[in-house]
Structure formats: C-alpha cells, structure tokens
mmCIF file of C-alpha atoms in Angstrom:
data_model
loop_
_atom_site.group_PDB
_atom_site.id
_atom_site.type_symbol
_atom_site.label_atom_id
_atom_site.label_comp_id
_atom_site.label_asym_id
_atom_site.label_seq_id
_atom_site.Cartn_x
_atom_site.Cartn_y
_atom_site.Cartn_z
ATOM 1 C CA UNK A 1 -3.784 16.021 9.307
ATOM 2 C CA UNK A 2 -4.430 18.713 6.795
ATOM 3 C CA UNK A 3 -2.659 22.054 6.563
ATOM 4 C CA UNK A 4 -3.337 25.530 5.340
ATOM 5 C CA UNK A 5 -1.006 27.135 2.742
ATOM 6 C CA UNK A 6 -1.034 30.846 1.958
ATOM 7 C CA UNK A 7 0.005 31.937 -1.490
ATOM 8 C CA UNK A 8 0.057 35.130 -3.500
ATOM 9 C CA UNK A 9 -1.926 35.341 -6.707
ATOM 10 C CA UNK A 10 -0.627 37.029 -9.910
ATOM 11 C CA UNK A 11 -2.782 40.049 -9.119
ATOM 12 C CA UNK A 12 -1.065 40.444 -5.693
ATOM 13 C CA UNK A 13 -3.958 39.173 -3.615
ATOM 14 C CA UNK A 14 -3.497 36.488 -0.991
ATOM 15 C CA UNK A 15 -5.378 33.200 -0.943
ATOM 16 C CA UNK A 16 -5.197 30.014 1.097
ATOM 17 C CA UNK A 17 -5.564 26.352 0.185
ATOM 18 C CA UNK A 18 -6.503 23.703 2.618
ATOM 19 C CA UNK A 19 -4.616 20.540 1.787
ATOM 20 C CA UNK A 20 -5.484 17.047 2.966
ATOM 21 C CA UNK A 21 -2.766 14.882 4.523
ATOM 22 C CA UNK A 22 -2.155 13.341 1.088
ATOM 23 C CA UNK A 23 -1.411 16.854 -0.394
ATOM 24 C CA UNK A 24 -4.728 17.121 -2.277
ATOM 25 C CA UNK A 25 -6.309 20.644 -2.214
ATOM 26 C CA UNK A 26 -9.710 20.311 -0.725
ATOM 27 C CA UNK A 27 -10.540 24.014 -0.321
ATOM 28 C CA UNK A 28 -9.374 27.196 -2.042
ATOM 29 C CA UNK A 29 -10.343 30.602 -0.610
ATOM 30 C CA UNK A 30 -11.337 33.833 -2.257
ATOM 31 C CA UNK A 31 -8.713 36.432 -2.806
ATOM 32 C CA UNK A 32 -7.699 38.824 0.044
ATOM 33 C CA UNK A 33 -6.068 42.208 -0.283
ATOM 34 C CA UNK A 34 -3.866 41.775 2.849
ATOM 35 C CA UNK A 35 -2.186 38.844 4.425
ATOM 36 C CA UNK A 36 -3.904 39.686 7.743
ATOM 37 C CA UNK A 37 -7.265 39.305 6.107
ATOM 38 C CA UNK A 38 -6.222 36.013 4.641
ATOM 39 C CA UNK A 39 -5.117 34.722 8.057
ATOM 40 C CA UNK A 40 -8.516 35.863 9.444
ATOM 41 C CA UNK A 41 -10.129 33.720 6.682
ATOM 42 C CA UNK A 42 -8.014 30.681 7.791
ATOM 43 C CA UNK A 43 -9.141 31.224 11.412
ATOM 44 C CA UNK A 44 -12.726 31.562 10.297
ATOM 45 C CA UNK A 45 -12.559 28.163 8.483
ATOM 46 C CA UNK A 46 -10.952 26.538 11.507
ATOM 47 C CA UNK A 47 -13.640 27.910 13.831
ATOM 48 C CA UNK A 48 -16.710 27.361 11.668
ATOM 49 C CA UNK A 49 -15.778 23.943 10.357
ATOM 50 C CA UNK A 50 -16.237 22.572 13.809
ATOM 51 C CA UNK A 51 -19.990 23.321 13.766
ATOM 52 C CA UNK A 52 -21.841 21.022 11.398
ATOM 53 C CA UNK A 53 -24.831 23.386 11.274
ATOM 54 C CA UNK A 54 -22.633 25.950 9.455
ATOM 55 C CA UNK A 55 -22.144 23.876 6.266
ATOM 56 C CA UNK A 56 -23.923 21.447 3.965
ATOM 57 C CA UNK A 57 -22.312 18.157 3.020
ATOM 58 C CA UNK A 58 -22.689 17.304 -0.641
ATOM 59 C CA UNK A 59 -22.404 14.087 -2.558
ATOM 60 C CA UNK A 60 -19.578 14.630 -5.072
ATOM 61 C CA UNK A 61 -20.753 11.911 -7.434
ATOM 62 C CA UNK A 62 -24.433 12.983 -7.214
ATOM 63 C CA UNK A 63 -23.624 16.741 -7.647
ATOM 64 C CA UNK A 64 -21.014 16.251 -10.231
ATOM 65 C CA UNK A 65 -18.303 18.348 -8.514
#
C-alpha cells in the first residue's frame, strides 16, 4: 500500500509526495503555505482518486512521461 509523505520545501512551503509500496514517488503536489492546506490536499487526492471520472489515465510510453 502507498503512503503520503509531507515535507517542507526550501522556500518554507509544504508539499506532499505519494509513494508506492516500493518507495517510488508517483505523485508530487504543488506547494502549500500551511500544513493544514497540505493535509487538505492529501484528503482531496484520497477522495477524488476513488472516482475514475475525475482523472485521465495516460500511457507513459506513448506520452513520453
């Protein structure tokens, strides 16, 4: 199971990474001015990722990501 890690950037903003069970970062957030806002971002990802209509799946090899 993956996990969210909250870190502080050099500019003092907070961000979160979603890491897969193997430790690979699979999502990095934008910067947030407060930790509370960052935690809200985590909750938003948890909630919205459950609804497939809210995101588009891409082909990494096809899109060159």
